[in-house]
Amino acid sequence: MSTITEYTPKTSTGRIAHFVDQRVGGSGIVKEFGRKIFPDHWSFMFGEVALYTFVLLLISGTFLTFFFDPSMTHVIYNGSYNPLRGIGMSAAYASTLDISFDVRGGLFMRQVHHWSAILFVAAVSVHMLRVFFTGAFRKPRELNWVVGGVLLILAMAAGFTGYSLPDDLLSGNGLRIIDGVVKSIPLVGTYISLFLFGGEFPGTLIIPRLYSLHIMIVPAIILLMVGIHLFMVVVHKHTQYPGPGRTNDNVVGFPVGPVYAAKAGGFFFIVYGIVAAISGLLTINPVWNYGPYDPSPVSAGTQPDWYIGFVDGALRLMPGVLGNFSFEWNIPFPWGVNTLSLNVLIPALIPAGIMFTIMFAWPWIESWVTKDKREHHLLDRPRNAPFRTGMGVAGVVSYCVMWAAASSDLIATHFHVSLNDVTYWLRVLFILGPILGFVVARRIALSLQRKDREIVLHGRETGVIEMSPEGAFSERHADLDVYKLHTLVNYEDRKVIPAQPNAAGHISRSEKRRGALSKFFFEDRVAPVTPSELAALKAEHGHGPAEVEGSSTESIEK
C-alpha cells in the first residue's frame, strides 16, 4: 500500500505560497501562463508602453486625488503663488495651485500624470496603427481590434476629462467648445447642456461630474477593456512576423517566465524613468500662467492636447456659408423657432464618426472583399498590402490636417502669413491630402515590392564592379541568406476576385459591389517570386539540379 507524503516548504515565503496555492490553485495558472510564448520584435513594445503608462496614470492619479478639491465653489486664493494671491477662483483651480506650489512633490506628480496621459494615448494610437498596417486585426482577432478601438476612445475621454479638471482659462475654453457642440444637437441640445453643466454655462456641476468620470467610470472601463484585450491575446496567441520556421500553427519567441517577465519588468522601469525625466525637466500645462476661468475674456493661441486637436481643427475648417448657402438654419416649430447649426454639428461629429466607423468595420470590409475567412497569425509587411497601407496613410493625413488646423492661428502668427490663407490651404489639403496620401503610399508600396522581386531574382548589390574577359563591366550580386529570402518571398499573393454567381447562377448587387471593390483593391499588384522562377534562374546561371532542389526557396515552400 503506497502512502502520499505531503509537501512541506522549508522557508516562510514557501509556506505562505503553499498555503495560498492549496486554497486558490494559483500554481496551475502561473504554470500555464508562464509557458506562454511571446515573439520578440520592437514594434510590439508600443502595446507595452501603453500598459505601463496607464499604470503610471493610476499611481500618480491616486496621489493627486488626496489633494485635489473637485468643487466650483468660489474662493479667494491665499497660497504661495504671489501673482494670483487675493484673486477669486474656483476651489478646483485653487487646489491645483496648492498641489503645484505647496504640496511636496505635487508639481512633479502633476506632470508625471499629464505626460503619462499624453504618452498613453500616443502609445495606444501607434499600437493601433501597427496592428492595422500589419493586418493583425484579421480573423480571429476582429473583436480584439474593436476592443482596441474602444480603448482609444476611452483614452481620449480620460485625457479630456482630466485636462478640464483644473478649471483654468485654457481648459475652460475647451469646455466652452463642448458646450457649443452639445447645444448644436437638434431639439435636445440645450437641455443636455443644462443638465451637464448644472445650469447655464459654466454652471456649477461640470467639474464634480467630470471628476467622477475621470477617476471612477472611465478608468474602470479602461481596466475592463485592458483585461479583455490581454485575455484575447492569451487565447488567440500572439501574432508574429514571417520567418523560417514560423507558421500559422506556432509561435517563435520567449516564454513569459522567466525571460519575458524579466524583460517586461525592466522595460517598465525604463518607461517610468523616461517619463520621470521628462516630467522633472519639461513643464507641461502651467495653469498658473493662464489664470482661473472667466467666460468673459477670449484668449488667443489656445490649443487642446494633441489627441483632441482634430475636433478643434475640424471646427476651424468648417465654413459658415458656401456662396449663398448657409449652414445655419432656422426651423419653425409649433413651440417656436429652433436653430440648426450645421456649421458646428457637422465638423464636431461627422469626421470623427466616419473615422471610427471605418476603423471598427475594416476587418469585416477586408474579409468581405477578399473572401478570406481563414485564421491569420502571421503578419504582413505594409508594402505587401498596398491598398491597406494607402488607406491607412490617407486616414493619417486626414487626421494630421485637422490636427494642424487646430493651430492655424499660431501658424499664421509664427510664419507671418494670413490666417485666412492658412485656413483655405488647409481646407484644400483636407480634401486632396488623403487622396494624394493614398496614391503616393500605394505606389511606394508597389515600388518596394518590385524592388524586393528584383533583389530575389538577381541578389543584392555588393558595390563590387567586375570586368569580364570580353571587357564588359558589371556589378557583382550576392545571394541572399535564408532569412532575408524568406521575408522577401513568403507573402500572400492577393489577386482580384471577380463577382461570383450564387447557387442559382445569379450575381447579386452586393456581389457586384464586392467584385468592383476587389478590382479596385488588387488590380495593381506585384506577384511574389515563385520557387519555380527562382529555380529556373539558378539553372540559367549554371547551378546544378541538386543545388536548385536544395534552395532556400524550395524549403520555404515546403
Coordinates of C-alpha atoms in Angstrom, one line a residue:
M1 CA 0.0 0.0 0.0
S2 CA 1.5 3.3 -1.1
T3 CA 1.5 6.4 1.0
I4 CA 1.4 10.0 -0.2
T5 CA 3.9 12.4 1.5
E6 CA 2.6 15.9 1.8
Y7 CA 5.0 18.6 0.6
T8 CA 6.3 20.8 3.4
P9 CA 8.0 24.1 2.4
K10 CA 11.2 24.9 4.3
T11 CA 11.0 28.7 4.1
S12 CA 8.5 31.2 5.4
T13 CA 7.9 32.5 1.9
G14 CA 7.4 29.0 0.6
R15 CA 4.9 28.2 3.3
I16 CA 2.9 31.3 2.5
A17 CA 2.9 30.5 -1.2
H18 CA 2.0 26.9 -0.5
F19 CA -0.9 28.0 1.8
V20 CA -2.3 30.3 -0.9
D21 CA -1.8 27.7 -3.6
Q22 CA -3.7 25.0 -1.8
R23 CA -6.7 27.3 -1.5
V24 CA -6.8 29.1 -4.8
G25 CA -4.9 26.8 -7.1
G26 CA -2.6 29.6 -8.3
S27 CA 0.3 27.3 -9.3
G28 CA -1.7 25.8 -12.3
I29 CA -2.5 29.3 -13.5
V30 CA 1.1 30.5 -13.1
K31 CA 2.4 27.3 -14.8
E32 CA 0.1 27.6 -17.7
F33 CA 0.6 31.3 -18.3
G34 CA 4.3 31.2 -17.6
R35 CA 4.7 28.8 -20.6
K36 CA 3.0 31.2 -23.0
I37 CA 5.4 32.2 -25.8
F38 CA 5.6 35.7 -26.9
P39 CA 7.5 36.8 -30.1
D40 CA 10.3 39.3 -29.8
H41 CA 10.0 42.4 -32.0
W42 CA 10.5 46.1 -31.3
S43 CA 7.1 47.0 -32.8
F44 CA 5.3 45.0 -30.1
M45 CA 6.7 47.4 -27.5
F46 CA 4.1 50.1 -28.2
G47 CA 1.4 48.0 -26.5
E48 CA 3.6 47.6 -23.5
V49 CA 4.3 51.3 -23.4
A50 CA 0.5 51.9 -23.4
L51 CA 0.1 49.5 -20.5
Y52 CA 3.0 50.8 -18.4
T53 CA 1.9 54.5 -18.9
F54 CA -1.6 53.5 -17.8
V55 CA -0.1 52.0 -14.6
L56 CA 1.8 55.3 -14.0
L57 CA -1.5 57.2 -14.6
L58 CA -3.2 55.1 -11.9
I59 CA -0.3 55.6 -9.4
S60 CA 0.1 59.4 -9.9
G61 CA -3.6 59.9 -10.1
T62 CA -4.1 58.2 -6.8
F63 CA -1.6 60.6 -5.3
L64 CA -3.4 63.7 -6.8
T65 CA -6.8 62.6 -5.5
F66 CA -5.7 63.2 -1.9
F67 CA -5.2 66.9 -2.6
F68 CA -7.5 67.9 -5.4
D69 CA -10.8 69.5 -4.5
P70 CA -13.3 69.0 -7.4
S71 CA -15.6 71.9 -6.5
M72 CA -16.6 75.0 -8.3
T73 CA -17.2 76.9 -5.0
H74 CA -15.9 80.4 -5.3
V75 CA -12.8 81.0 -3.0
I76 CA -10.1 83.7 -2.6
Y77 CA -6.6 82.3 -3.2
N78 CA -4.1 82.9 -0.4
G79 CA -1.5 80.3 -1.4
S80 CA 2.2 80.6 -2.2
Y81 CA 1.9 81.9 -5.8
N82 CA 2.0 85.6 -5.3
P83 CA 0.7 86.8 -8.7
L84 CA -2.7 85.2 -8.0
R85 CA -2.9 85.9 -4.3
G86 CA -6.2 87.6 -3.4
I87 CA -7.8 86.6 -6.8
G88 CA -11.2 84.9 -6.8
M89 CA -11.3 81.5 -8.3
S90 CA -12.9 78.1 -8.0
A91 CA -11.8 75.6 -5.3
A92 CA -10.7 73.2 -8.1
Y93 CA -8.3 75.8 -9.5
A94 CA -7.1 76.8 -6.0
S95 CA -6.4 73.2 -5.1
T96 CA -4.5 72.7 -8.4
L97 CA -2.3 75.7 -7.5
D98 CA -1.8 74.2 -4.0
I99 CA -0.7 70.9 -5.5
S100 CA 1.8 72.7 -7.8
F101 CA 3.3 75.1 -5.2
D102 CA 2.5 73.9 -1.6
V103 CA 2.4 70.0 -1.7
R104 CA 5.8 68.4 -1.6
G105 CA 6.3 66.6 -4.9
G106 CA 2.9 67.8 -6.1
L107 CA 4.1 69.6 -9.3
F108 CA 6.2 66.6 -10.2
M109 CA 3.3 64.2 -9.8
R110 CA 1.0 66.5 -11.7
Q111 CA 3.5 66.5 -14.6
V112 CA 4.0 62.7 -14.4
H113 CA 0.3 62.3 -14.6
H114 CA -0.1 64.7 -17.6
W115 CA 2.9 63.4 -19.5
S116 CA 1.8 59.8 -18.9
A117 CA -1.6 60.7 -20.3
I118 CA 0.0 62.2 -23.4
L119 CA 2.2 59.1 -23.9
F120 CA -0.7 56.7 -23.1
V121 CA -2.9 58.0 -25.9
A122 CA 0.1 58.2 -28.3
A123 CA 1.2 54.6 -27.5
V124 CA -2.4 53.3 -28.0
S125 CA -2.6 55.2 -31.3
V126 CA 0.7 53.9 -32.6
H127 CA -0.1 50.4 -31.4
M128 CA -3.4 50.5 -33.3
L129 CA -1.6 51.7 -36.4
R130 CA 0.9 48.9 -36.1
V131 CA -2.0 46.4 -35.9
F132 CA -3.7 47.9 -38.9
F133 CA -0.7 48.2 -41.2
T134 CA 0.5 44.6 -40.4
G135 CA -3.0 43.0 -40.7
A136 CA -3.1 41.8 -37.1
F137 CA -6.8 42.6 -37.0
R138 CA -7.8 39.6 -39.2
K139 CA -9.6 36.5 -38.1
P140 CA -9.7 35.5 -35.2
R141 CA -8.8 39.0 -33.8
E142 CA -11.6 41.1 -35.2
L143 CA -13.2 41.6 -31.8
N144 CA -9.9 42.4 -30.2
W145 CA -9.5 45.1 -32.8
V146 CA -12.8 46.5 -31.7
V147 CA -11.7 46.4 -28.1
G148 CA -8.6 48.4 -29.1
G149 CA -10.7 51.0 -30.8
V150 CA -12.9 51.3 -27.7
L151 CA -9.7 51.7 -25.6
L152 CA -8.5 54.5 -27.9
I153 CA -11.8 56.4 -27.5
L154 CA -11.7 55.8 -23.7
A155 CA -8.1 57.1 -23.6
M156 CA -9.2 60.3 -25.3
A157 CA -12.1 60.6 -22.9
A158 CA -9.9 60.1 -19.9
G159 CA -7.5 62.7 -21.2
F160 CA -10.1 65.3 -21.9
T161 CA -11.9 64.8 -18.6
G162 CA -8.6 65.2 -16.7
Y163 CA -7.5 68.1 -18.8
S164 CA -10.7 70.0 -17.9
L165 CA -10.5 69.5 -14.1
P166 CA -8.1 72.4 -13.1
D167 CA -10.8 74.9 -14.2
D168 CA -8.2 77.3 -15.6
L169 CA -8.7 79.6 -18.6
L170 CA -7.3 77.0 -21.1
S171 CA -9.5 74.1 -20.0
G172 CA -12.5 76.4 -19.7
N173 CA -12.2 77.4 -23.3
G174 CA -12.3 73.7 -24.2
L175 CA -15.4 73.2 -22.2
R176 CA -16.9 76.2 -23.9
I177 CA -16.4 74.4 -27.2
I178 CA -18.0 71.3 -25.9
D179 CA -21.0 73.4 -24.7
G180 CA -21.4 74.8 -28.2
V181 CA -21.2 71.4 -29.8
V182 CA -23.8 70.0 -27.3
K183 CA -26.1 72.9 -27.9
S184 CA -26.0 72.4 -31.7
I185 CA -27.7 69.0 -31.3
P186 CA -31.2 69.5 -32.6
L187 CA -34.2 69.8 -30.2
V188 CA -32.5 68.4 -27.1
G189 CA -29.1 70.1 -27.2
T190 CA -30.0 72.9 -24.8
Y191 CA -31.5 70.6 -22.3
I192 CA -28.4 68.3 -22.4
S193 CA -26.2 71.3 -21.8
L194 CA -28.3 72.5 -18.8
F195 CA -28.1 69.0 -17.3
L196 CA -24.4 68.6 -17.9
F197 CA -23.3 71.9 -16.6
G198 CA -25.9 72.3 -13.9
G199 CA -27.3 75.4 -15.4
E200 CA -26.3 78.0 -18.0
F201 CA -22.6 77.6 -18.9
P202 CA -20.3 77.3 -17.0
G203 CA -22.8 76.2 -14.4
T204 CA -21.8 74.7 -11.0
L205 CA -21.6 71.0 -11.5
I206 CA -19.4 70.3 -14.5
I207 CA -16.1 69.9 -12.6
P208 CA -17.6 67.4 -10.0
R209 CA -19.2 65.4 -12.8
L210 CA -16.0 65.3 -14.9
Y211 CA -14.1 64.3 -11.7
S212 CA -16.4 61.3 -11.2
L213 CA -15.9 60.3 -14.8
H214 CA -12.2 60.8 -14.7
I215 CA -11.3 58.9 -11.5
M216 CA -14.0 56.1 -11.4
I217 CA -16.1 55.4 -14.5
V218 CA -13.6 55.8 -17.4
P219 CA -10.7 54.1 -15.6
A220 CA -12.9 51.2 -14.6
I221 CA -14.0 50.7 -18.2
I222 CA -10.4 51.0 -19.4
L223 CA -9.3 48.4 -16.9
L224 CA -12.1 46.1 -18.1
M225 CA -11.1 46.6 -21.7
V226 CA -7.4 46.0 -20.9
G227 CA -8.3 42.8 -19.2
I228 CA -10.4 41.6 -22.1
H229 CA -7.7 42.6 -24.5
L230 CA -5.0 40.7 -22.7
F231 CA -7.3 37.7 -22.3
M232 CA -7.9 37.6 -26.0
V233 CA -4.1 37.9 -26.7
V234 CA -3.6 34.8 -24.5
V235 CA -6.4 32.9 -26.0
H236 CA -5.6 33.7 -29.7
K237 CA -1.8 33.5 -29.1
H238 CA 0.4 36.4 -30.2
T239 CA 0.9 37.3 -33.9
Q240 CA 4.4 37.2 -35.3
Y241 CA 6.3 38.3 -38.3
P242 CA 7.0 35.7 -41.0
G243 CA 10.4 33.9 -41.0
P244 CA 11.9 30.5 -41.3
G245 CA 10.1 28.0 -39.0
R246 CA 7.3 30.4 -38.3
T247 CA 3.8 29.3 -39.4
N248 CA 0.2 30.0 -38.5
D249 CA 0.4 27.0 -36.1
N250 CA 3.2 28.0 -33.9
V251 CA 4.8 31.0 -32.1
V252 CA 8.5 31.5 -32.0
G253 CA 9.8 33.6 -29.2
F254 CA 10.4 33.6 -25.4
P255 CA 8.2 32.2 -22.6
V256 CA 6.6 34.6 -20.2
G257 CA 8.6 33.2 -17.3
P258 CA 11.3 34.0 -16.6
V259 CA 12.7 35.6 -19.8
Y260 CA 9.8 37.7 -21.0
A261 CA 8.7 38.7 -17.5
A262 CA 12.2 39.9 -16.7
K263 CA 12.5 41.9 -19.9
A264 CA 9.0 43.4 -19.4
G265 CA 9.8 44.3 -15.8
G266 CA 13.0 46.1 -16.9
F267 CA 11.2 47.8 -19.7
F268 CA 8.6 49.2 -17.3
F269 CA 11.3 50.9 -15.2
I270 CA 12.8 52.3 -18.4
V271 CA 9.4 53.8 -19.4
Y272 CA 9.0 55.1 -15.9
G273 CA 12.5 56.6 -15.9
I274 CA 11.9 58.4 -19.2
V275 CA 8.5 59.8 -18.0
A276 CA 10.0 60.9 -14.7
A277 CA 12.9 62.6 -16.5
I278 CA 10.6 64.4 -18.9
S279 CA 8.3 65.4 -16.0
G280 CA 11.2 66.8 -14.0
L281 CA 12.7 68.8 -16.8
L282 CA 9.9 69.9 -19.1
T283 CA 6.9 71.9 -17.9
I284 CA 3.5 71.0 -19.2
N285 CA 0.2 72.7 -18.6
P286 CA 1.4 75.6 -16.4
V287 CA -2.1 76.5 -15.2
W288 CA -0.7 79.4 -13.1
N289 CA 0.1 81.3 -16.4
Y290 CA -3.5 81.0 -17.6
G291 CA -5.3 82.1 -14.5
P292 CA -8.8 81.0 -13.4
Y293 CA -11.5 80.5 -15.9
D294 CA -13.7 83.5 -16.7
P295 CA -16.2 83.3 -19.6
S296 CA -15.8 86.9 -20.5
P297 CA -12.3 87.1 -21.9
V298 CA -11.4 85.5 -25.2
S299 CA -7.8 84.2 -25.3
A300 CA -5.8 83.7 -28.4
G301 CA -3.4 80.8 -29.2
T302 CA -5.2 78.3 -27.0
Q303 CA -4.7 74.6 -28.0
P304 CA -6.1 71.4 -26.5
D305 CA -3.9 68.3 -26.0
W306 CA -2.9 66.7 -29.3
Y307 CA -5.4 63.9 -29.3
I308 CA -8.4 66.2 -29.1
G309 CA -6.9 68.8 -31.5
F310 CA -8.5 67.1 -34.6
V311 CA -12.0 68.1 -33.3
D312 CA -11.0 71.7 -32.8
G313 CA -9.3 71.7 -36.2
A314 CA -12.4 70.4 -37.9
L315 CA -14.4 73.2 -36.3
R316 CA -12.0 75.8 -37.6
L317 CA -12.0 74.3 -41.1
M318 CA -15.8 74.3 -41.4
P319 CA -17.1 77.4 -43.3
G320 CA -20.2 79.2 -42.1
V321 CA -21.5 79.8 -45.6
L322 CA -20.7 78.5 -49.1
G323 CA -21.7 81.2 -51.5
N324 CA -25.3 82.0 -50.7
F325 CA -25.8 78.7 -48.9
S326 CA -25.8 79.0 -45.1
F327 CA -25.1 76.1 -42.7
E328 CA -27.2 77.7 -40.0
W329 CA -30.9 77.0 -40.5
N330 CA -33.8 78.5 -38.5
I331 CA -36.6 75.8 -38.5
P332 CA -40.1 76.9 -37.3
F333 CA -41.9 74.6 -34.9
P334 CA -45.2 74.9 -33.2
W335 CA -43.5 76.0 -30.0
G336 CA -41.1 78.4 -31.7
V337 CA -38.1 78.6 -34.0
N338 CA -35.2 76.2 -33.5
T339 CA -31.8 76.9 -34.9
L340 CA -29.9 74.0 -36.5
S341 CA -26.2 74.9 -36.5
L342 CA -24.8 72.5 -39.1
N343 CA -21.5 74.5 -39.2
V344 CA -20.9 73.2 -35.6
L345 CA -22.7 69.9 -35.7
I346 CA -21.1 68.5 -38.9
P347 CA -17.4 69.1 -38.1
A348 CA -17.8 68.0 -34.4
L349 CA -19.5 64.7 -35.2
I350 CA -19.1 63.7 -38.9
P351 CA -15.3 63.4 -39.3
A352 CA -14.8 61.5 -36.0
G353 CA -17.9 59.4 -36.8
I354 CA -16.6 58.5 -40.3
M355 CA -13.1 57.8 -38.9
F356 CA -14.1 55.4 -36.1
T357 CA -16.9 53.7 -38.2
I358 CA -14.4 52.8 -40.9
M359 CA -11.8 51.8 -38.3
F360 CA -14.2 49.4 -36.5
A361 CA -15.7 47.9 -39.7
W362 CA -12.4 47.5 -41.6
P363 CA -11.7 43.8 -40.6
W364 CA -15.1 42.8 -42.0
I365 CA -14.7 45.0 -45.0
E366 CA -11.4 43.5 -46.0
S367 CA -12.6 39.9 -45.2
W368 CA -15.7 40.5 -47.4
V369 CA -13.7 41.9 -50.3
T370 CA -11.0 39.2 -50.3
K371 CA -13.4 36.4 -49.4
D372 CA -10.8 35.3 -46.8
K373 CA -12.3 33.5 -43.9
R374 CA -9.1 31.8 -42.7
E375 CA -7.2 32.4 -39.5
H376 CA -4.1 34.6 -39.7
H377 CA -1.3 34.5 -37.2
L378 CA 1.5 35.7 -39.4
L379 CA 1.7 39.5 -40.0
D380 CA 2.0 41.3 -43.3
R381 CA 4.8 43.7 -44.2
P382 CA 3.0 47.0 -45.1
R383 CA 4.4 47.0 -48.6
N384 CA 2.8 43.7 -49.3
A385 CA -0.7 45.1 -48.7
P386 CA -0.5 48.3 -50.8
F387 CA -4.2 49.1 -50.7
R388 CA -4.5 48.7 -46.9
T389 CA -1.3 50.8 -46.5
G390 CA -2.7 53.5 -48.8
M391 CA -5.9 53.6 -46.8
G392 CA -4.0 53.9 -43.5
V393 CA -1.9 56.7 -44.8
A394 CA -5.0 58.5 -46.1
G395 CA -6.5 58.3 -42.7
V396 CA -3.3 59.6 -41.0
V397 CA -3.1 62.5 -43.5
S398 CA -6.7 63.5 -42.8
Y399 CA -6.2 63.4 -39.1
C400 CA -3.0 65.4 -39.3
V401 CA -4.6 68.1 -41.4
M402 CA -7.3 68.5 -38.9
W403 CA -4.7 68.5 -36.1
A404 CA -2.7 71.2 -37.9
A405 CA -5.9 73.3 -38.3
A406 CA -6.2 73.4 -34.5
S407 CA -3.0 75.6 -34.7
S408 CA -4.0 77.7 -37.7
D409 CA -3.7 80.9 -35.7
L410 CA -0.3 80.0 -34.4
I411 CA 0.9 79.0 -37.9
A412 CA -0.3 82.4 -39.2
T413 CA 1.4 84.4 -36.4
H414 CA 4.7 82.5 -36.4
F415 CA 5.2 82.5 -40.2
H416 CA 3.7 85.9 -40.7
V417 CA 1.0 84.8 -43.2
S418 CA -2.7 85.5 -43.5
L419 CA -4.9 83.4 -41.2
N420 CA -7.5 83.2 -44.0
D421 CA -4.9 81.9 -46.4
V422 CA -3.8 79.2 -43.9
T423 CA -7.4 78.2 -43.5
Y424 CA -8.0 78.0 -47.3
W425 CA -4.9 75.9 -47.9
L426 CA -5.8 73.5 -45.0
R427 CA -9.3 73.1 -46.5
V428 CA -7.8 72.1 -49.8
L429 CA -5.4 69.7 -48.1
F430 CA -8.3 68.2 -46.1
I431 CA -10.0 67.2 -49.4
L432 CA -6.9 66.4 -51.6
G433 CA -4.4 65.4 -48.9
P434 CA -5.9 61.9 -48.2
I435 CA -6.3 61.2 -51.9
L436 CA -2.6 62.1 -52.6
G437 CA -1.5 60.2 -49.5
F438 CA -3.4 57.1 -50.7
V439 CA -1.9 57.3 -54.2
V440 CA 1.6 58.0 -53.1
A441 CA 1.7 55.4 -50.4
R442 CA 0.2 52.7 -52.6
R443 CA 2.7 53.5 -55.4
I444 CA 5.6 53.4 -53.0
A445 CA 4.5 50.1 -51.6
L446 CA 4.2 48.6 -55.1
S447 CA 7.7 50.0 -56.0
L448 CA 9.1 48.4 -52.9
Q449 CA 7.6 45.1 -53.9
R450 CA 9.2 45.4 -57.3
K451 CA 12.5 46.1 -55.7
D452 CA 12.1 43.0 -53.5
R453 CA 11.3 40.9 -56.5
E454 CA 14.4 42.3 -58.3
I455 CA 16.6 41.5 -55.3
V456 CA 15.3 37.9 -55.0
L457 CA 15.9 37.2 -58.7
H458 CA 19.3 38.9 -59.0
G459 CA 20.7 39.1 -55.5
R460 CA 21.7 42.1 -53.5
E461 CA 24.1 44.7 -54.9
T462 CA 27.6 44.4 -53.4
G463 CA 29.2 47.6 -54.9
V464 CA 32.0 45.4 -56.5
I465 CA 32.5 46.1 -60.2
E466 CA 33.9 43.2 -62.3
M467 CA 35.2 43.1 -65.8
S468 CA 34.6 40.1 -68.0
P469 CA 37.1 38.6 -70.4
E470 CA 35.3 40.3 -73.2
G471 CA 35.8 43.7 -71.5
A472 CA 32.2 44.2 -70.2
F473 CA 31.7 45.7 -66.8
S474 CA 29.1 44.5 -64.4
E475 CA 28.3 44.7 -60.7
R476 CA 28.6 41.6 -58.6
H477 CA 25.4 40.5 -56.9
A478 CA 25.5 38.3 -53.8
D479 CA 22.9 35.6 -52.9
L480 CA 20.5 36.3 -50.1
D481 CA 20.6 34.4 -46.8
V482 CA 17.6 32.2 -46.0
Y483 CA 16.1 34.7 -43.5
K484 CA 16.2 37.6 -45.9
L485 CA 14.9 35.4 -48.8
H486 CA 12.0 34.2 -46.6
T487 CA 11.0 37.7 -45.8
L488 CA 11.0 38.8 -49.5
V489 CA 9.3 35.7 -50.9
N490 CA 6.8 34.4 -48.4
Y491 CA 3.8 36.7 -48.5
E492 CA 0.3 36.2 -49.7
D493 CA -0.4 36.9 -53.3
R494 CA -3.6 38.9 -53.3
K495 CA -5.4 38.7 -56.6
V496 CA -8.6 40.2 -58.0
I497 CA -11.6 38.0 -57.2
P498 CA -14.4 38.9 -59.7
A499 CA -18.0 38.8 -58.8
Q500 CA -19.1 35.2 -58.3
P501 CA -22.6 33.8 -59.1
N502 CA -24.6 32.2 -56.4
A503 CA -26.1 28.7 -56.4
A504 CA -28.8 29.8 -58.8
G505 CA -26.3 31.3 -61.2
H506 CA -27.3 34.9 -60.3
I507 CA -24.8 37.6 -59.4
S508 CA -26.4 39.8 -56.7
R509 CA -25.8 43.6 -56.4
S510 CA -23.8 43.1 -53.3
E511 CA -21.5 40.6 -55.1
K512 CA -21.1 43.0 -58.0
R513 CA -20.0 45.7 -55.5
R514 CA -17.6 43.3 -53.9
G515 CA -16.1 42.4 -57.2
A516 CA -15.7 46.1 -58.1
L517 CA -14.0 46.7 -54.8
S518 CA -11.8 43.7 -55.3
K519 CA -10.7 45.1 -58.6
F520 CA -10.0 48.5 -57.1
F521 CA -8.1 46.9 -54.2
F522 CA -5.9 44.5 -56.1
E523 CA -5.8 45.4 -59.8
D524 CA -2.3 46.9 -59.3
R525 CA -0.2 44.1 -57.8
V526 CA 3.2 42.6 -57.9
A527 CA 3.3 38.8 -57.7
P528 CA 5.9 37.3 -55.4
V529 CA 8.8 35.2 -56.8
T530 CA 7.7 31.6 -57.0
P531 CA 10.1 28.7 -56.3
S532 CA 9.9 27.6 -59.9
E533 CA 11.0 31.1 -61.1
L534 CA 14.0 31.1 -58.7
A535 CA 14.9 27.5 -59.7
A536 CA 14.8 28.4 -63.4
L537 CA 17.0 31.5 -62.8
K538 CA 19.6 29.4 -60.8
A539 CA 19.7 26.8 -63.6
E540 CA 20.2 29.6 -66.1
H541 CA 23.2 30.8 -64.1
G542 CA 24.8 27.4 -64.2
H543 CA 23.7 25.9 -60.8
G544 CA 23.3 22.2 -60.7
P545 CA 20.0 20.4 -60.2
A546 CA 20.9 19.3 -56.7
E547 CA 21.7 22.9 -55.6
V548 CA 18.4 24.1 -57.1
E549 CA 16.4 21.4 -55.3
G550 CA 18.0 22.3 -52.0
S551 CA 17.5 26.0 -52.5
S552 CA 16.1 28.1 -49.6
T553 CA 13.0 28.9 -51.6
E554 CA 12.1 25.3 -52.1
S555 CA 12.5 24.7 -48.3
I556 CA 10.3 27.8 -47.7
E557 CA 7.6 26.5 -50.0
K558 CA 7.6 23.1 -48.2

